[in-house]
Structure formats: C-alpha cells, structure tokens
Amino acid sequence: ALVQRMAEMHGGSVSLESAAEQGSRFTVALPWKPQTAAGLIETAKNHPAPANPVTPPPAGRPRILLAEDNDLNIQTLSPYLKAKGYHLNIAKNGVEAIGQARIHQPDLILMDIQMPELDGLEAIRRLRAQKAFRRTPIIALSALTMPGDRERCLAAGANDYMSKPVSLKNLTAAIDSLLPKNTKPSRE
C-alpha cells in the first residue's frame, strides 16, 4: 500500500500478477526518461547561464524556473514537468535562481527552501524586492516540514507551499492554478 501511494504521488502506478504456487510479481511504473534527466543535469552543471536573454519557449509552453540543489529531485521533477508542457530552466542555489530569473523571466518559480549559498526564503525575498518579480507566482518546496514553515514561506513572498516528497499531480494542479490563463500549456 505504501509503494502504491508513493507511485501514485509521482504519477505512476503499481500492478500485480500472481499465480498459485509460483509467486507474485509487482510492477512499479513511473514516468521517467533517464536520458532527458541526465542531459538536464549535465547542462545545469556544465553550462552556466548565458549573458544574453534566451529565446522565449515555444508557444503554449510556460517557462518555469526550478530552483533545486538535489539532483534526484531534479531527475524526478524535470521530465514530468516537461511532459506536462512546461519549458524548464534549472538553478542549483538561491544565487543562481535570482540570476536565472533575471535572464529567463519565468512565468512561475519552484523554489526549494534549503539550498546552498543562499536559501530559498532569502531568494524569494530578494526576488520580491525587484519590480519584475513582485507578481511572478512562486511555489516554495521544502523537505523539512516543521510547524510554521508554511507561514514563513508565505511571509517571505511565496504564493504557495508544498512539502516534499511532492505529489506530482498536486504540483501540476498548483502550477496551473497560479499561472495566468494565457500562459497555461495546451494539453490536447
């Protein structure tokens, strides 16, 4: 039951095959494209943000900035969000997040709270202090859920707060609820 819940939280499923006196086989299916995730991680590690603004994402693909220092979380979130129609940029710490936001002007920011160099709360505060990002939707993501964390994130300027492990279905719903109608991906 626990494995089934975890698989469903990540947009997957669990199936069972069973035969008397032969045993049972459980299959866990998760949305996963290792070559895509590996490529994204390599790009994030080896290619710093360009000095010039980049071209906008293809029409109908909102740009999301994923500020996350954990490679496993990047490998989980990136392929899923790309498959849902979002264009992603990745930052590995709060300083990079601010720089990437300035360069790419994302439609929405997913901000991990505990990151090196500059934590997510301070990064959110600094982004909100800039006129260009006062209305950009920000969802705070945190693995350490303590009483008052949600309130601290919202007080720093986040629009929403989600604890890790994040339900991918709930994350997509939260993103869609915060994006302006004209920036939502088309999912035909």
Short mmCIF file of N, CA and C in Angstrom, two decimals:
data_model
loop_
_atom_site.label_atom_id
_atom_site.label_comp_id
_atom_site.label_asym_id
_atom_site.label_seq_id
_atom_site.Cartn_x
_atom_site.Cartn_y
_atom_site.Cartn_z
N ALA A 1 0.83 -1.20 0.00
CA ALA A 1 0.00 0.00 0.00
C ALA A 1 0.87 1.26 0.00
N LEU A 2 1.97 1.23 0.74
CA LEU A 2 2.86 2.38 0.80
C LEU A 2 3.50 2.63 -0.57
N VAL A 3 3.98 1.57 -1.21
CA VAL A 3 4.59 1.70 -2.54
C VAL A 3 3.56 2.22 -3.54
N GLN A 4 2.34 1.72 -3.46
CA GLN A 4 1.30 2.19 -4.37
C GLN A 4 1.04 3.68 -4.19
N ARG A 5 0.95 4.13 -2.94
CA ARG A 5 0.72 5.55 -2.67
C ARG A 5 1.86 6.40 -3.22
N MET A 6 3.10 5.94 -2.99
CA MET A 6 4.25 6.71 -3.46
C MET A 6 4.29 6.76 -4.98
N ALA A 7 4.00 5.63 -5.63
CA ALA A 7 3.97 5.60 -7.09
C ALA A 7 2.91 6.55 -7.63
N GLU A 8 1.73 6.53 -7.04
CA GLU A 8 0.65 7.42 -7.49
C GLU A 8 0.99 8.89 -7.26
N MET A 9 1.70 9.19 -6.16
CA MET A 9 2.11 10.57 -5.89
C MET A 9 3.02 11.09 -6.99
N HIS A 10 3.74 10.20 -7.64
CA HIS A 10 4.66 10.60 -8.70
C HIS A 10 4.08 10.35 -10.09
N GLY A 11 2.77 10.15 -10.17
CA GLY A 11 2.10 9.99 -11.45
C GLY A 11 2.23 8.59 -12.03
N GLY A 12 2.62 7.62 -11.22
CA GLY A 12 2.80 6.25 -11.69
C GLY A 12 1.73 5.32 -11.18
N SER A 13 2.03 4.01 -11.27
CA SER A 13 1.07 3.00 -10.82
C SER A 13 1.82 1.75 -10.39
N VAL A 14 1.08 0.84 -9.74
CA VAL A 14 1.61 -0.46 -9.33
C VAL A 14 0.63 -1.52 -9.83
N SER A 15 1.17 -2.58 -10.44
CA SER A 15 0.30 -3.68 -10.87
C SER A 15 0.81 -4.98 -10.26
N LEU A 16 -0.06 -6.00 -10.27
CA LEU A 16 0.25 -7.27 -9.63
C LEU A 16 -0.13 -8.42 -10.55
N GLU A 17 0.78 -9.38 -10.67
CA GLU A 17 0.49 -10.65 -11.34
C GLU A 17 0.77 -11.73 -10.31
N SER A 18 -0.15 -12.69 -10.17
CA SER A 18 0.03 -13.72 -9.17
C SER A 18 -0.45 -15.06 -9.71
N ALA A 19 0.32 -16.11 -9.41
CA ALA A 19 -0.05 -17.46 -9.82
C ALA A 19 0.17 -18.39 -8.63
N ALA A 20 -0.81 -19.28 -8.39
CA ALA A 20 -0.71 -20.20 -7.25
C ALA A 20 0.56 -21.04 -7.36
N GLU A 21 1.25 -21.17 -6.28
CA GLU A 21 2.47 -21.95 -6.13
C GLU A 21 3.63 -21.47 -7.00
N GLN A 22 3.48 -20.30 -7.61
CA GLN A 22 4.58 -19.74 -8.40
C GLN A 22 5.04 -18.40 -7.84
N GLY A 23 4.19 -17.74 -7.12
CA GLY A 23 4.56 -16.46 -6.54
C GLY A 23 3.83 -15.30 -7.16
N SER A 24 4.26 -14.11 -6.77
CA SER A 24 3.64 -12.87 -7.24
C SER A 24 4.70 -11.94 -7.79
N ARG A 25 4.29 -11.12 -8.77
CA ARG A 25 5.18 -10.13 -9.34
C ARG A 25 4.48 -8.77 -9.26
N PHE A 26 5.17 -7.84 -8.63
CA PHE A 26 4.68 -6.48 -8.54
C PHE A 26 5.47 -5.64 -9.53
N THR A 27 4.79 -4.80 -10.29
CA THR A 27 5.45 -3.92 -11.24
C THR A 27 5.13 -2.48 -10.88
N VAL A 28 6.17 -1.68 -10.72
CA VAL A 28 6.01 -0.26 -10.43
C VAL A 28 6.35 0.51 -11.70
N ALA A 29 5.41 1.29 -12.18
CA ALA A 29 5.61 2.10 -13.39
C ALA A 29 5.63 3.57 -12.99
N LEU A 30 6.72 4.26 -13.34
CA LEU A 30 6.85 5.69 -13.04
C LEU A 30 7.18 6.45 -14.31
N PRO A 31 6.70 7.69 -14.44
CA PRO A 31 7.06 8.50 -15.61
C PRO A 31 8.53 8.88 -15.50
N TRP A 32 9.37 8.31 -16.35
CA TRP A 32 10.80 8.52 -16.20
C TRP A 32 11.50 8.44 -17.54
N LYS A 33 12.34 9.41 -17.82
CA LYS A 33 13.14 9.43 -19.03
C LYS A 33 14.57 9.74 -18.62
N PRO A 34 15.36 8.71 -18.26
CA PRO A 34 16.71 8.96 -17.73
C PRO A 34 17.60 9.80 -18.63
N GLN A 35 17.55 9.58 -19.95
CA GLN A 35 18.41 10.34 -20.82
C GLN A 35 18.07 11.82 -20.77
N THR A 36 16.79 12.16 -20.64
CA THR A 36 16.39 13.56 -20.55
C THR A 36 16.87 14.16 -19.24
N ALA A 37 16.65 13.46 -18.13
CA ALA A 37 17.06 13.97 -16.83
C ALA A 37 18.57 14.12 -16.77
N ALA A 38 19.31 13.13 -17.26
CA ALA A 38 20.77 13.18 -17.23
C ALA A 38 21.26 14.37 -18.06
N GLY A 39 20.63 14.57 -19.21
CA GLY A 39 21.01 15.70 -20.04
C GLY A 39 20.76 17.03 -19.36
N LEU A 40 19.63 17.15 -18.67
CA LEU A 40 19.33 18.39 -17.96
C LEU A 40 20.34 18.65 -16.85
N ILE A 41 20.72 17.60 -16.13
CA ILE A 41 21.68 17.76 -15.03
C ILE A 41 23.03 18.17 -15.59
N GLU A 42 23.48 17.52 -16.66
CA GLU A 42 24.76 17.87 -17.27
C GLU A 42 24.74 19.32 -17.75
N THR A 43 23.65 19.71 -18.38
CA THR A 43 23.54 21.08 -18.85
C THR A 43 23.61 22.06 -17.69
N ALA A 44 22.89 21.77 -16.61
CA ALA A 44 22.88 22.65 -15.45
C ALA A 44 24.26 22.74 -14.81
N LYS A 45 25.00 21.63 -14.77
CA LYS A 45 26.32 21.61 -14.15
C LYS A 45 27.38 22.30 -15.01
N ASN A 46 27.36 22.01 -16.31
CA ASN A 46 28.47 22.41 -17.17
C ASN A 46 28.27 23.70 -17.95
N HIS A 47 27.06 24.21 -17.98
CA HIS A 47 26.82 25.40 -18.78
C HIS A 47 26.14 26.48 -17.94
N PRO A 48 26.92 27.43 -17.44
CA PRO A 48 26.30 28.50 -16.66
C PRO A 48 25.35 29.32 -17.53
N ALA A 49 24.54 30.10 -16.89
CA ALA A 49 23.55 30.90 -17.60
C ALA A 49 24.22 31.83 -18.60
N PRO A 50 23.66 31.96 -19.79
CA PRO A 50 24.25 32.85 -20.79
C PRO A 50 24.12 34.30 -20.37
N ALA A 51 24.99 35.15 -20.90
CA ALA A 51 24.97 36.56 -20.54
C ALA A 51 23.79 37.28 -21.18
N ASN A 52 23.29 36.78 -22.30
CA ASN A 52 22.18 37.42 -23.00
C ASN A 52 20.89 36.66 -22.76
N PRO A 53 19.77 37.37 -22.79
CA PRO A 53 18.50 36.66 -22.65
C PRO A 53 18.34 35.63 -23.76
N VAL A 54 17.69 34.53 -23.44
CA VAL A 54 17.49 33.47 -24.41
C VAL A 54 16.15 33.66 -25.11
N THR A 55 15.97 32.89 -26.16
CA THR A 55 14.71 33.00 -26.89
C THR A 55 13.57 32.48 -26.02
N PRO A 56 12.38 32.98 -26.24
CA PRO A 56 11.24 32.52 -25.45
C PRO A 56 10.93 31.06 -25.75
N PRO A 57 10.25 30.38 -24.80
CA PRO A 57 9.88 28.99 -25.04
C PRO A 57 8.88 28.91 -26.19
N PRO A 58 8.73 27.73 -26.79
CA PRO A 58 7.74 27.59 -27.85
C PRO A 58 6.36 28.03 -27.37
N ALA A 59 5.56 28.51 -28.31
CA ALA A 59 4.22 28.98 -27.97
C ALA A 59 3.45 27.92 -27.20
N GLY A 60 2.74 28.35 -26.18
CA GLY A 60 1.94 27.43 -25.40
C GLY A 60 2.72 26.67 -24.34
N ARG A 61 4.01 27.00 -24.16
CA ARG A 61 4.84 26.32 -23.16
C ARG A 61 5.32 27.34 -22.14
N PRO A 62 4.66 27.42 -21.00
CA PRO A 62 5.09 28.37 -19.97
C PRO A 62 6.49 28.01 -19.47
N ARG A 63 7.24 29.05 -19.13
CA ARG A 63 8.61 28.87 -18.62
C ARG A 63 8.56 28.78 -17.10
N ILE A 64 9.13 27.70 -16.57
CA ILE A 64 9.22 27.50 -15.12
C ILE A 64 10.68 27.46 -14.73
N LEU A 65 11.03 28.19 -13.69
CA LEU A 65 12.36 28.11 -13.10
C LEU A 65 12.28 27.14 -11.93
N LEU A 66 13.05 26.06 -11.99
CA LEU A 66 13.14 25.09 -10.91
C LEU A 66 14.43 25.36 -10.15
N ALA A 67 14.32 25.90 -8.95
CA ALA A 67 15.48 26.16 -8.09
C ALA A 67 15.58 25.00 -7.11
N GLU A 68 16.53 24.10 -7.36
CA GLU A 68 16.63 22.85 -6.59
C GLU A 68 18.08 22.38 -6.61
N ASP A 69 18.65 22.07 -5.46
CA ASP A 69 20.04 21.62 -5.40
C ASP A 69 20.19 20.10 -5.39
N ASN A 70 19.11 19.37 -5.22
CA ASN A 70 19.19 17.92 -5.14
C ASN A 70 18.97 17.29 -6.52
N ASP A 71 20.01 16.60 -7.03
CA ASP A 71 19.93 16.01 -8.36
C ASP A 71 18.78 15.02 -8.50
N LEU A 72 18.51 14.24 -7.47
CA LEU A 72 17.43 13.26 -7.53
C LEU A 72 16.08 13.96 -7.71
N ASN A 73 15.88 15.06 -7.01
CA ASN A 73 14.63 15.82 -7.17
C ASN A 73 14.53 16.42 -8.57
N ILE A 74 15.66 16.89 -9.10
CA ILE A 74 15.68 17.43 -10.46
C ILE A 74 15.33 16.32 -11.45
N GLN A 75 15.92 15.13 -11.25
CA GLN A 75 15.65 14.00 -12.13
C GLN A 75 14.20 13.56 -12.07
N THR A 76 13.56 13.75 -10.94
CA THR A 76 12.15 13.38 -10.80
C THR A 76 11.23 14.43 -11.40
N LEU A 77 11.47 15.68 -11.07
CA LEU A 77 10.57 16.76 -11.47
C LEU A 77 10.71 17.16 -12.95
N SER A 78 11.92 17.25 -13.45
CA SER A 78 12.15 17.78 -14.79
C SER A 78 11.41 17.03 -15.89
N PRO A 79 11.61 15.71 -16.03
CA PRO A 79 10.92 15.02 -17.13
C PRO A 79 9.40 15.09 -17.00
N TYR A 80 8.91 15.03 -15.78
CA TYR A 80 7.47 15.08 -15.56
C TYR A 80 6.91 16.43 -16.01
N LEU A 81 7.54 17.51 -15.57
CA LEU A 81 7.04 18.84 -15.92
C LEU A 81 7.18 19.12 -17.41
N LYS A 82 8.27 18.66 -18.01
CA LYS A 82 8.43 18.84 -19.46
C LYS A 82 7.34 18.06 -20.21
N ALA A 83 7.05 16.85 -19.74
CA ALA A 83 5.99 16.05 -20.38
C ALA A 83 4.63 16.71 -20.23
N LYS A 84 4.45 17.51 -19.20
CA LYS A 84 3.18 18.23 -18.98
C LYS A 84 3.10 19.53 -19.77
N GLY A 85 4.15 19.85 -20.54
CA GLY A 85 4.08 21.01 -21.41
C GLY A 85 4.78 22.26 -20.92
N TYR A 86 5.61 22.15 -19.90
CA TYR A 86 6.33 23.31 -19.39
C TYR A 86 7.75 23.35 -19.93
N HIS A 87 8.27 24.55 -20.14
CA HIS A 87 9.67 24.74 -20.51
C HIS A 87 10.42 25.03 -19.21
N LEU A 88 11.52 24.31 -18.94
CA LEU A 88 12.22 24.43 -17.66
C LEU A 88 13.59 25.06 -17.78
N ASN A 89 13.92 25.84 -16.77
CA ASN A 89 15.27 26.30 -16.51
C ASN A 89 15.58 25.85 -15.09
N ILE A 90 16.84 25.49 -14.84
CA ILE A 90 17.21 24.94 -13.53
C ILE A 90 18.29 25.79 -12.90
N ALA A 91 18.13 26.05 -11.60
CA ALA A 91 19.14 26.72 -10.79
C ALA A 91 19.45 25.82 -9.60
N LYS A 92 20.73 25.76 -9.20
CA LYS A 92 21.15 24.85 -8.13
C LYS A 92 21.28 25.51 -6.76
N ASN A 93 21.07 26.82 -6.68
CA ASN A 93 21.11 27.51 -5.38
C ASN A 93 20.36 28.83 -5.52
N GLY A 94 20.20 29.53 -4.41
CA GLY A 94 19.44 30.77 -4.43
C GLY A 94 20.05 31.87 -5.27
N VAL A 95 21.39 31.95 -5.29
CA VAL A 95 22.06 32.96 -6.10
C VAL A 95 21.79 32.70 -7.59
N GLU A 96 21.94 31.43 -8.00
CA GLU A 96 21.64 31.07 -9.39
C GLU A 96 20.18 31.32 -9.72
N ALA A 97 19.30 31.05 -8.77
CA ALA A 97 17.87 31.25 -9.00
C ALA A 97 17.56 32.70 -9.35
N ILE A 98 18.16 33.61 -8.61
CA ILE A 98 17.94 35.04 -8.88
C ILE A 98 18.50 35.40 -10.26
N GLY A 99 19.71 34.91 -10.57
CA GLY A 99 20.31 35.19 -11.87
C GLY A 99 19.51 34.59 -13.01
N GLN A 100 19.07 33.34 -12.85
CA GLN A 100 18.27 32.68 -13.89
C GLN A 100 16.93 33.40 -14.08
N ALA A 101 16.35 33.85 -12.99
CA ALA A 101 15.07 34.57 -13.09
C ALA A 101 15.24 35.85 -13.89
N ARG A 102 16.33 36.57 -13.65
CA ARG A 102 16.58 37.81 -14.39
C ARG A 102 16.75 37.53 -15.88
N ILE A 103 17.47 36.46 -16.19
CA ILE A 103 17.75 36.13 -17.59
C ILE A 103 16.50 35.61 -18.31
N HIS A 104 15.81 34.66 -17.69
CA HIS A 104 14.74 33.94 -18.39
C HIS A 104 13.33 34.48 -18.14
N GLN A 105 13.15 35.34 -17.15
CA GLN A 105 11.82 35.90 -16.85
C GLN A 105 10.75 34.80 -16.80
N PRO A 106 10.84 33.86 -15.86
CA PRO A 106 9.91 32.73 -15.83
C PRO A 106 8.48 33.16 -15.54
N ASP A 107 7.56 32.32 -16.00
CA ASP A 107 6.14 32.54 -15.70
C ASP A 107 5.82 32.09 -14.29
N LEU A 108 6.65 31.19 -13.73
CA LEU A 108 6.44 30.65 -12.38
C LEU A 108 7.77 30.11 -11.87
N ILE A 109 7.97 30.18 -10.55
CA ILE A 109 9.20 29.69 -9.94
C ILE A 109 8.86 28.63 -8.91
N LEU A 110 9.56 27.49 -8.99
CA LEU A 110 9.50 26.45 -7.95
C LEU A 110 10.77 26.60 -7.15
N MET A 111 10.66 26.98 -5.86
CA MET A 111 11.82 27.33 -5.06
C MET A 111 12.00 26.38 -3.88
N ASP A 112 13.09 25.59 -3.95
CA ASP A 112 13.47 24.78 -2.80
C ASP A 112 13.89 25.74 -1.70
N ILE A 113 13.56 25.42 -0.46
CA ILE A 113 13.85 26.32 0.64
C ILE A 113 15.27 26.14 1.17
N GLN A 114 15.75 24.92 1.24
CA GLN A 114 17.09 24.68 1.79
C GLN A 114 18.08 24.42 0.67
N MET A 115 18.81 25.48 0.30
CA MET A 115 19.81 25.38 -0.77
C MET A 115 21.10 26.03 -0.30
N PRO A 116 22.22 25.67 -0.92
CA PRO A 116 23.49 26.29 -0.55
C PRO A 116 23.60 27.72 -1.07
N GLU A 117 24.56 28.44 -0.56
CA GLU A 117 24.91 29.81 -0.92
C GLU A 117 23.87 30.84 -0.50
N LEU A 118 22.61 30.60 -0.85
CA LEU A 118 21.52 31.50 -0.46
C LEU A 118 20.27 30.65 -0.37
N ASP A 119 19.64 30.61 0.80
CA ASP A 119 18.48 29.73 0.94
C ASP A 119 17.28 30.28 0.18
N GLY A 120 16.29 29.43 -0.01
CA GLY A 120 15.12 29.78 -0.79
C GLY A 120 14.31 30.93 -0.23
N LEU A 121 14.22 31.03 1.11
CA LEU A 121 13.45 32.12 1.70
C LEU A 121 14.08 33.47 1.35
N GLU A 122 15.39 33.57 1.48
CA GLU A 122 16.06 34.83 1.16
C GLU A 122 16.00 35.11 -0.34
N ALA A 123 16.11 34.06 -1.15
CA ALA A 123 15.99 34.25 -2.61
C ALA A 123 14.61 34.79 -2.96
N ILE A 124 13.57 34.24 -2.31
CA ILE A 124 12.20 34.74 -2.56
C ILE A 124 12.11 36.21 -2.15
N ARG A 125 12.63 36.56 -0.99
CA ARG A 125 12.59 37.95 -0.53
C ARG A 125 13.28 38.88 -1.54
N ARG A 126 14.45 38.46 -2.02
CA ARG A 126 15.19 39.30 -2.96
C ARG A 126 14.47 39.42 -4.30
N LEU A 127 13.85 38.34 -4.74
CA LEU A 127 13.07 38.43 -5.98
C LEU A 127 11.88 39.36 -5.81
N ARG A 128 11.18 39.24 -4.70
CA ARG A 128 10.01 40.08 -4.46
C ARG A 128 10.38 41.56 -4.33
N ALA A 129 11.61 41.85 -3.96
CA ALA A 129 12.06 43.23 -3.84
C ALA A 129 12.27 43.88 -5.21
N GLN A 130 12.33 43.05 -6.25
CA GLN A 130 12.51 43.56 -7.61
C GLN A 130 11.15 43.70 -8.29
N LYS A 131 10.96 44.82 -8.91
CA LYS A 131 9.67 45.11 -9.56
C LYS A 131 9.25 44.02 -10.54
N ALA A 132 10.21 43.47 -11.29
CA ALA A 132 9.91 42.47 -12.32
C ALA A 132 9.33 41.17 -11.75
N PHE A 133 9.57 40.90 -10.46
CA PHE A 133 9.14 39.62 -9.87
C PHE A 133 8.13 39.76 -8.73
N ARG A 134 7.57 40.92 -8.58
CA ARG A 134 6.60 41.12 -7.50
C ARG A 134 5.34 40.28 -7.69
N ARG A 135 5.00 39.98 -8.95
CA ARG A 135 3.77 39.21 -9.22
C ARG A 135 4.03 37.83 -9.80
N THR A 136 5.28 37.47 -9.97
CA THR A 136 5.60 36.15 -10.51
C THR A 136 5.21 35.10 -9.48
N PRO A 137 4.38 34.12 -9.84
CA PRO A 137 4.00 33.09 -8.87
C PRO A 137 5.21 32.27 -8.43
N ILE A 138 5.30 32.05 -7.11
CA ILE A 138 6.39 31.25 -6.54
C ILE A 138 5.78 30.19 -5.64
N ILE A 139 6.18 28.93 -5.88
CA ILE A 139 5.77 27.83 -5.01
C ILE A 139 7.00 27.38 -4.24
N ALA A 140 6.95 27.47 -2.92
CA ALA A 140 8.05 27.04 -2.06
C ALA A 140 7.95 25.53 -1.85
N LEU A 141 9.08 24.85 -1.96
CA LEU A 141 9.15 23.40 -1.76
C LEU A 141 10.13 23.12 -0.64
N SER A 142 9.73 22.29 0.33
CA SER A 142 10.62 22.01 1.46
C SER A 142 10.51 20.57 1.92
N ALA A 143 11.67 19.96 2.18
CA ALA A 143 11.70 18.58 2.69
C ALA A 143 11.56 18.56 4.21
N LEU A 144 12.01 19.61 4.86
CA LEU A 144 11.92 19.67 6.32
C LEU A 144 10.66 20.44 6.69
N THR A 145 9.64 19.71 7.06
CA THR A 145 8.38 20.36 7.38
C THR A 145 8.24 20.47 8.89
N MET A 146 8.38 21.67 9.35
CA MET A 146 8.26 21.98 10.78
C MET A 146 7.06 22.91 10.95
N PRO A 147 6.50 22.93 12.15
CA PRO A 147 5.40 23.87 12.39
C PRO A 147 5.85 25.30 12.06
N GLY A 148 5.04 25.99 11.33
CA GLY A 148 5.33 27.37 10.97
C GLY A 148 6.07 27.54 9.65
N ASP A 149 6.53 26.45 9.04
CA ASP A 149 7.27 26.56 7.77
C ASP A 149 6.41 27.20 6.68
N ARG A 150 5.18 26.74 6.56
CA ARG A 150 4.29 27.29 5.53
C ARG A 150 4.13 28.80 5.72
N GLU A 151 3.90 29.20 6.95
CA GLU A 151 3.70 30.62 7.25
C GLU A 151 4.95 31.44 6.92
N ARG A 152 6.15 30.89 7.24
CA ARG A 152 7.41 31.60 6.94
C ARG A 152 7.58 31.76 5.43
N CYS A 153 7.24 30.73 4.68
CA CYS A 153 7.37 30.80 3.22
C CYS A 153 6.41 31.83 2.63
N LEU A 154 5.18 31.81 3.11
CA LEU A 154 4.19 32.76 2.60
C LEU A 154 4.56 34.19 3.00
N ALA A 155 5.09 34.36 4.22
CA ALA A 155 5.52 35.69 4.68
C ALA A 155 6.70 36.20 3.85
N ALA A 156 7.55 35.31 3.38
CA ALA A 156 8.70 35.71 2.55
C ALA A 156 8.25 36.14 1.15
N GLY A 157 7.04 35.73 0.75
CA GLY A 157 6.52 36.13 -0.55
C GLY A 157 6.08 35.00 -1.46
N ALA A 158 6.17 33.74 -0.98
CA ALA A 158 5.70 32.62 -1.80
C ALA A 158 4.18 32.67 -1.91
N ASN A 159 3.67 32.21 -3.04
CA ASN A 159 2.22 32.14 -3.25
C ASN A 159 1.65 30.85 -2.69
N ASP A 160 2.48 29.81 -2.63
CA ASP A 160 2.03 28.50 -2.17
C ASP A 160 3.21 27.78 -1.56
N TYR A 161 2.91 26.72 -0.81
CA TYR A 161 3.94 25.93 -0.13
C TYR A 161 3.57 24.47 -0.27
N MET A 162 4.56 23.63 -0.61
CA MET A 162 4.34 22.20 -0.70
C MET A 162 5.50 21.49 -0.02
N SER A 163 5.18 20.44 0.74
CA SER A 163 6.24 19.67 1.39
C SER A 163 6.65 18.51 0.49
N LYS A 164 7.93 18.13 0.60
CA LYS A 164 8.48 17.01 -0.15
C LYS A 164 8.32 15.74 0.66
N PRO A 165 8.14 14.60 0.01
CA PRO A 165 8.08 14.44 -1.43
C PRO A 165 6.79 15.04 -1.98
N VAL A 166 6.93 15.73 -3.08
CA VAL A 166 5.82 16.44 -3.69
C VAL A 166 5.00 15.48 -4.54
N SER A 167 3.70 15.54 -4.37
CA SER A 167 2.80 14.81 -5.27
C SER A 167 2.83 15.52 -6.61
N LEU A 168 3.26 14.83 -7.64
CA LEU A 168 3.38 15.46 -8.95
C LEU A 168 2.04 15.95 -9.48
N LYS A 169 1.00 15.18 -9.20
CA LYS A 169 -0.35 15.59 -9.61
C LYS A 169 -0.75 16.90 -8.91
N ASN A 170 -0.49 16.97 -7.60
CA ASN A 170 -0.83 18.19 -6.85
C ASN A 170 0.04 19.37 -7.27
N LEU A 171 1.30 19.09 -7.61
CA LEU A 171 2.19 20.16 -8.06
C LEU A 171 1.68 20.75 -9.37
N THR A 172 1.31 19.89 -10.30
CA THR A 172 0.77 20.37 -11.58
C THR A 172 -0.49 21.19 -11.36
N ALA A 173 -1.35 20.74 -10.46
CA ALA A 173 -2.58 21.48 -10.17
C ALA A 173 -2.26 22.85 -9.56
N ALA A 174 -1.28 22.89 -8.66
CA ALA A 174 -0.89 24.16 -8.04
C ALA A 174 -0.30 25.11 -9.09
N ILE A 175 0.54 24.58 -9.96
CA ILE A 175 1.14 25.40 -11.02
C ILE A 175 0.04 25.97 -11.91
N ASP A 176 -0.86 25.11 -12.35
CA ASP A 176 -1.94 25.56 -13.24
C ASP A 176 -2.84 26.60 -12.57
N SER A 177 -3.04 26.46 -11.26
CA SER A 177 -3.90 27.43 -10.57
C SER A 177 -3.23 28.80 -10.44
N LEU A 178 -1.90 28.83 -10.46
CA LEU A 178 -1.19 30.10 -10.29
C LEU A 178 -0.80 30.78 -11.60
N LEU A 179 -0.72 30.01 -12.68
CA LEU A 179 -0.36 30.60 -13.96
C LEU A 179 -1.53 31.38 -14.54
N PRO A 180 -1.26 32.53 -15.12
CA PRO A 180 -2.33 33.24 -15.83
C PRO A 180 -2.85 32.36 -16.96
N LYS A 181 -4.13 32.50 -17.28
CA LYS A 181 -4.77 31.65 -18.29
C LYS A 181 -3.99 31.60 -19.61
N ASN A 182 -3.48 32.73 -20.04
CA ASN A 182 -2.82 32.78 -21.34
C ASN A 182 -1.43 32.13 -21.35
N THR A 183 -0.93 31.67 -20.19
CA THR A 183 0.39 31.04 -20.15
C THR A 183 0.31 29.56 -19.83
N LYS A 184 -0.87 29.00 -19.68
CA LYS A 184 -1.00 27.57 -19.36
C LYS A 184 -0.70 26.74 -20.60
N PRO A 185 -0.04 25.57 -20.39
CA PRO A 185 0.27 24.74 -21.56
C PRO A 185 -0.98 24.15 -22.15
N SER A 186 -0.95 23.95 -23.46
CA SER A 186 -2.10 23.30 -24.11
C SER A 186 -1.89 21.79 -23.99
N ARG A 187 -2.87 21.10 -23.43
CA ARG A 187 -2.80 19.65 -23.24
C ARG A 187 -3.97 19.02 -23.96
N GLU A 188 -3.75 18.74 -25.23
CA GLU A 188 -4.84 18.19 -26.04
C GLU A 188 -4.87 16.70 -25.96
#
